[in-house]
Amino acid sequence: MNLLSDLKSKSCKVLQTLKRAVSRESVETESEKKESPMKKSIVRKLEDVKEILDGVDPTEVMHLKGFGSGIESTEYDDQILEMLSGYKVIEWDGDDYNNDSFTRLLPLAMAKYPECRFVAFKFLSDTQKGWPGNSNFPDDFDFDVVGVDNTGKTDESGGVDYAYLGIEAINATGATKTICLGGGGVPKQEFDRGPSSVEWTLVPYTRLVNNSVQEASLMEYVEAQPRVTLLEQKK
């Protein structure tokens, strides 16, 4: 009887140990699920871009940019998503997610083209403040972050030189195509100062600023520059 009792006691201890192990594994798994979005906060260096691209040809990289807010129309959105077909990498200049920004297309593009890779270029001064933790993108939108050093980089007025960020992104990936949804003065600066090999598709989105309609800064280049093509609505 003592032997039987001893065996039962040992069996109970083994079962309790197994239950604790299963419980701990379950908790760790749930913790990993909760922490998975933090993958987006790993900031890569410019020299890591070749590794990120992993052999992707520059012609298979699309740069997306435009108004960061105020786009009310969606009439070209489906057409733009179709244009992204076949590209293996989509990059942008680290703008936050907003429903009235060109960035609204990024999660939609991921859903439509799950095999595509998404890369955000962002100034180190922003990543050091926690970006992309405060970028407002959905948790299931997974992307790489490449930090760009902007120490001492200012525009003509002494402000942040955002055109420099876009040009560095283009230079790093070698992208030859850009789709610009409207866009203020920065895209025009990038066109003027950036590589002459890049072809631009301009989406004629506008936005309302101080009760005035703001057109894309690149509109004046549509007829003057052969590298800028105005997107016409599909019939």
PDB file of C-alpha atoms in Angstrom:
ATOM      1  CA  MET A   1       0.000   0.000   0.000  1.00  0.00           C
ATOM      2  CA  ASN A   2       2.830   2.389   0.818  1.00  0.00           C
ATOM      3  CA  LEU A   3       4.352   1.732  -2.599  1.00  0.00           C
ATOM      4  CA  LEU A   4       1.020   2.454  -4.302  1.00  0.00           C
ATOM      5  CA  SER A   5       0.582   5.689  -2.350  1.00  0.00           C
ATOM      6  CA  ASP A   6       4.112   6.725  -3.208  1.00  0.00           C
ATOM      7  CA  LEU A   7       3.497   6.115  -6.907  1.00  0.00           C
ATOM      8  CA  LYS A   8       0.261   8.143  -6.798  1.00  0.00           C
ATOM      9  CA  SER A   9       2.058  10.983  -5.053  1.00  0.00           C
ATOM     10  CA  LYS A  10       4.828  11.021  -7.643  1.00  0.00           C
ATOM     11  CA  SER A  11       2.275  10.895 -10.468  1.00  0.00           C
ATOM     12  CA  CYS A  12       0.447  13.914  -9.023  1.00  0.00           C
ATOM     13  CA  LYS A  13       3.712  15.869  -8.787  1.00  0.00           C
ATOM     14  CA  VAL A  14       4.573  15.033 -12.423  1.00  0.00           C
ATOM     15  CA  LEU A  15       1.127  16.149 -13.600  1.00  0.00           C
ATOM     16  CA  GLN A  16       1.403  19.421 -11.648  1.00  0.00           C
ATOM     17  CA  THR A  17       4.831  20.073 -13.172  1.00  0.00           C
ATOM     18  CA  LEU A  18       3.474  19.434 -16.674  1.00  0.00           C
ATOM     19  CA  LYS A  19       0.512  21.748 -16.084  1.00  0.00           C
ATOM     20  CA  ARG A  20       2.799  24.521 -14.883  1.00  0.00           C
ATOM     21  CA  ALA A  21       5.038  24.062 -17.930  1.00  0.00           C
ATOM     22  CA  VAL A  22       2.066  24.170 -20.335  1.00  0.00           C
ATOM     23  CA  SER A  23       0.657  27.206 -18.547  1.00  0.00           C
ATOM     24  CA  ARG A  24       4.015  29.025 -18.699  1.00  0.00           C
ATOM     25  CA  GLU A  25       4.390  28.204 -22.395  1.00  0.00           C
ATOM     26  CA  SER A  26       0.880  29.511 -23.054  1.00  0.00           C
ATOM     27  CA  VAL A  27       1.622  32.771 -21.259  1.00  0.00           C
ATOM     28  CA  GLU A  28       4.896  33.211 -23.157  1.00  0.00           C
ATOM     29  CA  THR A  29       3.119  32.555 -26.465  1.00  0.00           C
ATOM     30  CA  GLU A  30       0.470  35.168 -25.692  1.00  0.00           C
ATOM     31  CA  SER A  31       3.198  37.583 -24.665  1.00  0.00           C
ATOM     32  CA  GLU A  32       5.004  37.025 -27.951  1.00  0.00           C
ATOM     33  CA  LYS A  33       1.784  37.718 -29.856  1.00  0.00           C
ATOM     34  CA  LYS A  34       1.290  40.970 -28.012  1.00  0.00           C
ATOM     35  CA  GLU A  35       4.880  42.014 -28.592  1.00  0.00           C
ATOM     36  CA  SER A  36       5.015  41.054 -32.280  1.00  0.00           C
ATOM     37  CA  PRO A  37       4.091  44.537 -33.569  1.00  0.00           C
ATOM     38  CA  MET A  38       7.300  45.801 -31.916  1.00  0.00           C
ATOM     39  CA  LYS A  39       9.198  44.241 -34.818  1.00  0.00           C
ATOM     40  CA  LYS A  40       8.459  47.501 -36.570  1.00  0.00           C
ATOM     41  CA  SER A  41      10.580  49.417 -34.088  1.00  0.00           C
ATOM     42  CA  ILE A  42      13.839  47.735 -35.139  1.00  0.00           C
ATOM     43  CA  VAL A  43      15.648  50.531 -36.967  1.00  0.00           C
ATOM     44  CA  ARG A  44      18.020  49.423 -39.707  1.00  0.00           C
ATOM     45  CA  LYS A  45      20.934  51.403 -41.127  1.00  0.00           C
ATOM     46  CA  LEU A  46      21.267  52.754 -44.663  1.00  0.00           C
ATOM     47  CA  GLU A  47      23.989  50.212 -45.334  1.00  0.00           C
ATOM     48  CA  ASP A  48      21.458  47.457 -44.509  1.00  0.00           C
ATOM     49  CA  VAL A  49      19.222  48.361 -47.448  1.00  0.00           C
ATOM     50  CA  LYS A  50      20.895  45.874 -49.807  1.00  0.00           C
ATOM     51  CA  GLU A  51      20.191  43.122 -47.290  1.00  0.00           C
ATOM     52  CA  ILE A  52      16.577  44.271 -46.990  1.00  0.00           C
ATOM     53  CA  LEU A  53      16.120  44.302 -50.762  1.00  0.00           C
ATOM     54  CA  ASP A  54      17.661  40.801 -50.921  1.00  0.00           C
ATOM     55  CA  GLY A  55      18.488  40.884 -54.613  1.00  0.00           C
ATOM     56  CA  VAL A  56      15.397  42.813 -55.734  1.00  0.00           C
ATOM     57  CA  ASP A  57      16.082  44.761 -58.919  1.00  0.00           C
ATOM     58  CA  PRO A  58      15.700  48.571 -58.596  1.00  0.00           C
ATOM     59  CA  THR A  59      13.021  48.455 -61.313  1.00  0.00           C
ATOM     60  CA  GLU A  60      10.913  46.367 -58.915  1.00  0.00           C
ATOM     61  CA  VAL A  61      10.944  49.087 -56.239  1.00  0.00           C
ATOM     62  CA  MET A  62       8.213  51.739 -56.094  1.00  0.00           C
ATOM     63  CA  HIS A  63       8.499  54.959 -54.103  1.00  0.00           C
ATOM     64  CA  LEU A  64       5.161  56.255 -52.817  1.00  0.00           C
ATOM     65  CA  LYS A  65       4.633  59.797 -51.551  1.00  0.00           C
ATOM     66  CA  GLY A  66       2.197  62.719 -51.566  1.00  0.00           C
ATOM     67  CA  PHE A  67       0.062  64.832 -49.263  1.00  0.00           C
ATOM     68  CA  GLY A  68       0.375  63.679 -45.659  1.00  0.00           C
ATOM     69  CA  SER A  69      -3.108  64.948 -44.841  1.00  0.00           C
ATOM     70  CA  GLY A  70      -6.174  66.563 -46.363  1.00  0.00           C
ATOM     71  CA  ILE A  71      -6.817  64.188 -49.296  1.00  0.00           C
ATOM     72  CA  GLU A  72     -10.589  63.858 -49.373  1.00  0.00           C
ATOM     73  CA  SER A  73     -10.968  62.174 -52.755  1.00  0.00           C
ATOM     74  CA  THR A  74     -10.408  58.461 -53.284  1.00  0.00           C
ATOM     75  CA  GLU A  75     -11.223  58.354 -56.989  1.00  0.00           C
ATOM     76  CA  TYR A  76      -7.753  57.214 -58.056  1.00  0.00           C
ATOM     77  CA  ASP A  77      -7.009  54.846 -55.158  1.00  0.00           C
ATOM     78  CA  ASP A  78      -8.063  51.613 -56.886  1.00  0.00           C
ATOM     79  CA  GLN A  79      -6.137  52.593 -59.997  1.00  0.00           C
ATOM     80  CA  ILE A  80      -3.009  53.269 -57.949  1.00  0.00           C
ATOM     81  CA  LEU A  81      -3.295  49.889 -56.238  1.00  0.00           C
ATOM     82  CA  GLU A  82      -3.430  48.229 -59.651  1.00  0.00           C
ATOM     83  CA  MET A  83      -0.293  50.130 -60.674  1.00  0.00           C
ATOM     84  CA  LEU A  84       1.564  48.631 -57.700  1.00  0.00           C
ATOM     85  CA  SER A  85       1.118  45.129 -59.106  1.00  0.00           C
ATOM     86  CA  GLY A  86       4.426  43.421 -59.852  1.00  0.00           C
ATOM     87  CA  TYR A  87       6.548  45.521 -57.501  1.00  0.00           C
ATOM     88  CA  LYS A  88       8.416  43.600 -54.821  1.00  0.00           C
ATOM     89  CA  VAL A  89       9.259  46.570 -52.587  1.00  0.00           C
ATOM     90  CA  ILE A  90       7.243  49.692 -51.790  1.00  0.00           C
ATOM     91  CA  GLU A  91       9.064  52.451 -49.938  1.00  0.00           C
ATOM     92  CA  TRP A  92       7.988  55.762 -48.472  1.00  0.00           C
ATOM     93  CA  ASP A  93       9.480  58.603 -46.434  1.00  0.00           C
ATOM     94  CA  GLY A  94       8.131  57.530 -43.048  1.00  0.00           C
ATOM     95  CA  ASP A  95       4.919  59.540 -43.020  1.00  0.00           C
ATOM     96  CA  ASP A  96       2.412  58.437 -40.363  1.00  0.00           C
ATOM     97  CA  TYR A  97      -0.767  56.584 -41.238  1.00  0.00           C
ATOM     98  CA  ASN A  98      -3.862  58.730 -41.764  1.00  0.00           C
ATOM     99  CA  ASN A  99      -7.106  58.142 -43.625  1.00  0.00           C
ATOM    100  CA  ASP A 100      -6.602  61.389 -45.546  1.00  0.00           C
ATOM    101  CA  SER A 101      -2.934  60.733 -46.354  1.00  0.00           C
ATOM    102  CA  PHE A 102      -1.282  58.836 -49.202  1.00  0.00           C
ATOM    103  CA  THR A 103      -0.236  56.367 -46.477  1.00  0.00           C
ATOM    104  CA  ARG A 104      -3.796  55.003 -46.361  1.00  0.00           C
ATOM    105  CA  LEU A 105      -2.842  52.955 -49.423  1.00  0.00           C
ATOM    106  CA  LEU A 106       0.029  51.122 -47.728  1.00  0.00           C
ATOM    107  CA  PRO A 107      -2.030  48.644 -45.634  1.00  0.00           C
ATOM    108  CA  LEU A 108      -4.375  48.190 -48.612  1.00  0.00           C
ATOM    109  CA  ALA A 109      -1.399  47.376 -50.823  1.00  0.00           C
ATOM    110  CA  MET A 110      -0.147  44.842 -48.280  1.00  0.00           C
ATOM    111  CA  ALA A 111      -3.544  43.143 -48.205  1.00  0.00           C
ATOM    112  CA  LYS A 112      -3.620  43.025 -52.013  1.00  0.00           C
ATOM    113  CA  TYR A 113       0.043  42.050 -52.469  1.00  0.00           C
ATOM    114  CA  PRO A 114       1.088  40.103 -49.329  1.00  0.00           C
ATOM    115  CA  GLU A 115       4.355  39.013 -50.957  1.00  0.00           C
ATOM    116  CA  CYS A 116       5.476  42.646 -51.274  1.00  0.00           C
ATOM    117  CA  ARG A 117       7.921  44.163 -48.773  1.00  0.00           C
ATOM    118  CA  PHE A 118       7.373  47.626 -47.287  1.00  0.00           C
ATOM    119  CA  VAL A 119      10.192  49.925 -46.208  1.00  0.00           C
ATOM    120  CA  ALA A 120       9.939  53.258 -44.382  1.00  0.00           C
ATOM    121  CA  PHE A 121      12.818  55.709 -44.408  1.00  0.00           C
ATOM    122  CA  LYS A 122      12.795  57.948 -41.347  1.00  0.00           C
ATOM    123  CA  PHE A 123      15.141  60.504 -39.820  1.00  0.00           C
ATOM    124  CA  LEU A 124      17.038  59.145 -36.818  1.00  0.00           C
ATOM    125  CA  SER A 125      15.854  62.168 -34.837  1.00  0.00           C
ATOM    126  CA  ASP A 126      12.327  60.719 -35.161  1.00  0.00           C
ATOM    127  CA  THR A 127      13.168  57.060 -34.533  1.00  0.00           C
ATOM    128  CA  GLN A 128      15.024  58.076 -31.385  1.00  0.00           C
ATOM    129  CA  LYS A 129      11.728  59.517 -30.127  1.00  0.00           C
ATOM    130  CA  GLY A 130       9.994  56.160 -30.538  1.00  0.00           C
ATOM    131  CA  TRP A 131       8.840  56.098 -34.147  1.00  0.00           C
ATOM    132  CA  PRO A 132       7.193  53.944 -35.475  1.00  0.00           C
ATOM    133  CA  GLY A 133       5.517  53.243 -32.143  1.00  0.00           C
ATOM    134  CA  ASN A 134       3.454  56.393 -32.653  1.00  0.00           C
ATOM    135  CA  SER A 135       2.946  56.028 -36.402  1.00  0.00           C
ATOM    136  CA  ASN A 136      -0.742  54.966 -36.173  1.00  0.00           C
ATOM    137  CA  PHE A 137      -0.343  52.080 -38.622  1.00  0.00           C
ATOM    138  CA  PRO A 138      -2.459  48.964 -37.983  1.00  0.00           C
ATOM    139  CA  ASP A 139      -0.623  46.353 -35.904  1.00  0.00           C
ATOM    140  CA  ASP A 140      -0.768  43.828 -38.752  1.00  0.00           C
ATOM    141  CA  PHE A 141       0.994  46.184 -41.167  1.00  0.00           C
ATOM    142  CA  ASP A 142       4.555  44.895 -41.003  1.00  0.00           C
ATOM    143  CA  PHE A 143       7.387  46.968 -42.429  1.00  0.00           C
ATOM    144  CA  ASP A 144      11.104  47.646 -42.183  1.00  0.00           C
ATOM    145  CA  VAL A 145      12.411  50.952 -40.856  1.00  0.00           C
ATOM    146  CA  VAL A 146      15.634  52.484 -42.171  1.00  0.00           C
ATOM    147  CA  GLY A 147      17.083  55.343 -40.151  1.00  0.00           C
ATOM    148  CA  VAL A 148      18.615  58.308 -41.976  1.00  0.00           C
ATOM    149  CA  ASP A 149      21.016  60.591 -40.135  1.00  0.00           C
ATOM    150  CA  ASN A 150      19.848  64.182 -40.521  1.00  0.00           C
ATOM    151  CA  THR A 151      22.462  65.806 -38.310  1.00  0.00           C
ATOM    152  CA  GLY A 152      23.133  69.272 -39.683  1.00  0.00           C
ATOM    153  CA  LYS A 153      20.666  68.827 -42.556  1.00  0.00           C
ATOM    154  CA  THR A 154      18.334  71.824 -42.957  1.00  0.00           C
ATOM    155  CA  ASP A 155      16.469  73.368 -45.857  1.00  0.00           C
ATOM    156  CA  GLU A 156      16.971  76.896 -47.181  1.00  0.00           C
ATOM    157  CA  SER A 157      14.787  78.363 -44.436  1.00  0.00           C
ATOM    158  CA  GLY A 158      16.658  76.509 -41.695  1.00  0.00           C
ATOM    159  CA  GLY A 159      13.877  73.979 -41.191  1.00  0.00           C
ATOM    160  CA  VAL A 160      13.870  70.189 -41.548  1.00  0.00           C
ATOM    161  CA  ASP A 161      15.111  69.118 -44.976  1.00  0.00           C
ATOM    162  CA  TYR A 162      12.510  66.480 -45.803  1.00  0.00           C
ATOM    163  CA  ALA A 163      13.562  66.446 -49.449  1.00  0.00           C
ATOM    164  CA  TYR A 164      16.940  65.102 -48.318  1.00  0.00           C
ATOM    165  CA  LEU A 165      15.146  62.139 -46.708  1.00  0.00           C
ATOM    166  CA  GLY A 166      13.325  61.231 -49.908  1.00  0.00           C
ATOM    167  CA  ILE A 167      16.455  61.589 -52.017  1.00  0.00           C
ATOM    168  CA  GLU A 168      18.420  59.344 -49.639  1.00  0.00           C
ATOM    169  CA  ALA A 169      15.683  56.726 -49.890  1.00  0.00           C
ATOM    170  CA  ILE A 170      15.774  56.796 -53.688  1.00  0.00           C
ATOM    171  CA  ASN A 171      19.568  56.639 -53.740  1.00  0.00           C
ATOM    172  CA  ALA A 172      19.645  53.743 -51.271  1.00  0.00           C
ATOM    173  CA  THR A 173      17.217  51.535 -53.181  1.00  0.00           C
ATOM    174  CA  GLY A 174      17.924  52.727 -56.694  1.00  0.00           C
ATOM    175  CA  ALA A 175      14.180  53.040 -57.340  1.00  0.00           C
ATOM    176  CA  THR A 176      13.347  54.467 -60.762  1.00  0.00           C
ATOM    177  CA  LYS A 177       9.593  54.963 -60.277  1.00  0.00           C
ATOM    178  CA  THR A 178       7.654  57.270 -57.966  1.00  0.00           C
ATOM    179  CA  ILE A 179       3.910  57.670 -57.560  1.00  0.00           C
ATOM    180  CA  CYS A 180       3.033  60.993 -55.966  1.00  0.00           C
ATOM    181  CA  LEU A 181      -0.497  61.580 -54.639  1.00  0.00           C
ATOM    182  CA  GLY A 182      -0.702  65.355 -54.817  1.00  0.00           C
ATOM    183  CA  GLY A 183       2.149  66.615 -52.684  1.00  0.00           C
ATOM    184  CA  GLY A 184       3.343  69.941 -51.318  1.00  0.00           C
ATOM    185  CA  GLY A 185       6.689  71.564 -51.923  1.00  0.00           C
ATOM    186  CA  VAL A 186       8.863  68.623 -50.868  1.00  0.00           C
ATOM    187  CA  PRO A 187       8.234  66.363 -53.908  1.00  0.00           C
ATOM    188  CA  LYS A 188       9.146  69.258 -56.200  1.00  0.00           C
ATOM    189  CA  GLN A 189      12.412  69.740 -54.312  1.00  0.00           C
ATOM    190  CA  GLU A 190      13.118  66.022 -54.568  1.00  0.00           C
ATOM    191  CA  PHE A 191      12.517  66.163 -58.307  1.00  0.00           C
ATOM    192  CA  ASP A 192      14.865  69.129 -58.701  1.00  0.00           C
ATOM    193  CA  ARG A 193      17.631  67.802 -56.466  1.00  0.00           C
ATOM    194  CA  GLY A 194      17.239  64.038 -56.821  1.00  0.00           C
ATOM    195  CA  PRO A 195      18.393  61.512 -59.446  1.00  0.00           C
ATOM    196  CA  SER A 196      17.400  62.366 -63.012  1.00  0.00           C
ATOM    197  CA  SER A 197      16.711  58.679 -63.678  1.00  0.00           C
ATOM    198  CA  VAL A 198      13.464  58.662 -61.676  1.00  0.00           C
ATOM    199  CA  GLU A 199      10.146  58.818 -63.523  1.00  0.00           C
ATOM    200  CA  TRP A 200       7.227  60.363 -61.657  1.00  0.00           C
ATOM    201  CA  THR A 201       3.531  59.574 -61.954  1.00  0.00           C
ATOM    202  CA  LEU A 202       1.542  62.462 -60.510  1.00  0.00           C
ATOM    203  CA  VAL A 203      -1.915  61.738 -59.122  1.00  0.00           C
ATOM    204  CA  PRO A 204      -3.909  64.996 -59.329  1.00  0.00           C
ATOM    205  CA  TYR A 205      -5.213  64.910 -55.779  1.00  0.00           C
ATOM    206  CA  THR A 206      -5.786  68.259 -54.107  1.00  0.00           C
ATOM    207  CA  ARG A 207      -6.457  69.319 -50.545  1.00  0.00           C
ATOM    208  CA  LEU A 208      -8.076  72.215 -48.749  1.00  0.00           C
ATOM    209  CA  VAL A 209      -5.706  74.508 -46.847  1.00  0.00           C
ATOM    210  CA  ASN A 210      -7.083  77.629 -45.124  1.00  0.00           C
ATOM    211  CA  ASN A 211     -10.216  77.443 -47.290  1.00  0.00           C
ATOM    212  CA  SER A 212      -8.100  77.369 -50.451  1.00  0.00           C
ATOM    213  CA  VAL A 213      -7.576  74.405 -52.775  1.00  0.00           C
ATOM    214  CA  GLN A 214      -3.934  73.342 -52.863  1.00  0.00           C
ATOM    215  CA  GLU A 215      -2.748  71.549 -55.973  1.00  0.00           C
ATOM    216  CA  ALA A 216       0.325  69.365 -56.223  1.00  0.00           C
ATOM    217  CA  SER A 217       3.520  71.368 -56.557  1.00  0.00           C
ATOM    218  CA  LEU A 218       4.567  69.139 -59.463  1.00  0.00           C
ATOM    219  CA  MET A 219       1.590  70.206 -61.585  1.00  0.00           C
ATOM    220  CA  GLU A 220       3.697  72.928 -63.207  1.00  0.00           C
ATOM    221  CA  TYR A 221       6.121  70.234 -64.384  1.00  0.00           C
ATOM    222  CA  VAL A 222       3.546  68.046 -66.122  1.00  0.00           C
ATOM    223  CA  GLU A 223       4.011  69.659 -69.521  1.00  0.00           C
ATOM    224  CA  ALA A 224       7.477  71.080 -68.937  1.00  0.00           C
ATOM    225  CA  GLN A 225       9.221  67.907 -67.742  1.00  0.00           C
ATOM    226  CA  PRO A 226       8.970  64.614 -69.666  1.00  0.00           C
ATOM    227  CA  ARG A 227       9.767  62.666 -66.471  1.00  0.00           C
ATOM    228  CA  VAL A 228       6.464  63.769 -64.879  1.00  0.00           C
ATOM    229  CA  THR A 229       3.323  62.041 -66.167  1.00  0.00           C
ATOM    230  CA  LEU A 230      -0.148  63.028 -65.018  1.00  0.00           C
ATOM    231  CA  LEU A 231      -2.311  60.063 -64.108  1.00  0.00           C
ATOM    232  CA  GLU A 232      -5.548  60.047 -66.041  1.00  0.00           C
ATOM    233  CA  GLN A 233      -8.615  58.414 -64.593  1.00  0.00           C
ATOM    234  CA  LYS A 234      -9.440  55.042 -66.077  1.00  0.00           C
ATOM    235  CA  LYS A 235     -12.701  54.930 -67.961  1.00  0.00           C
TER     236      LYS A 235
END
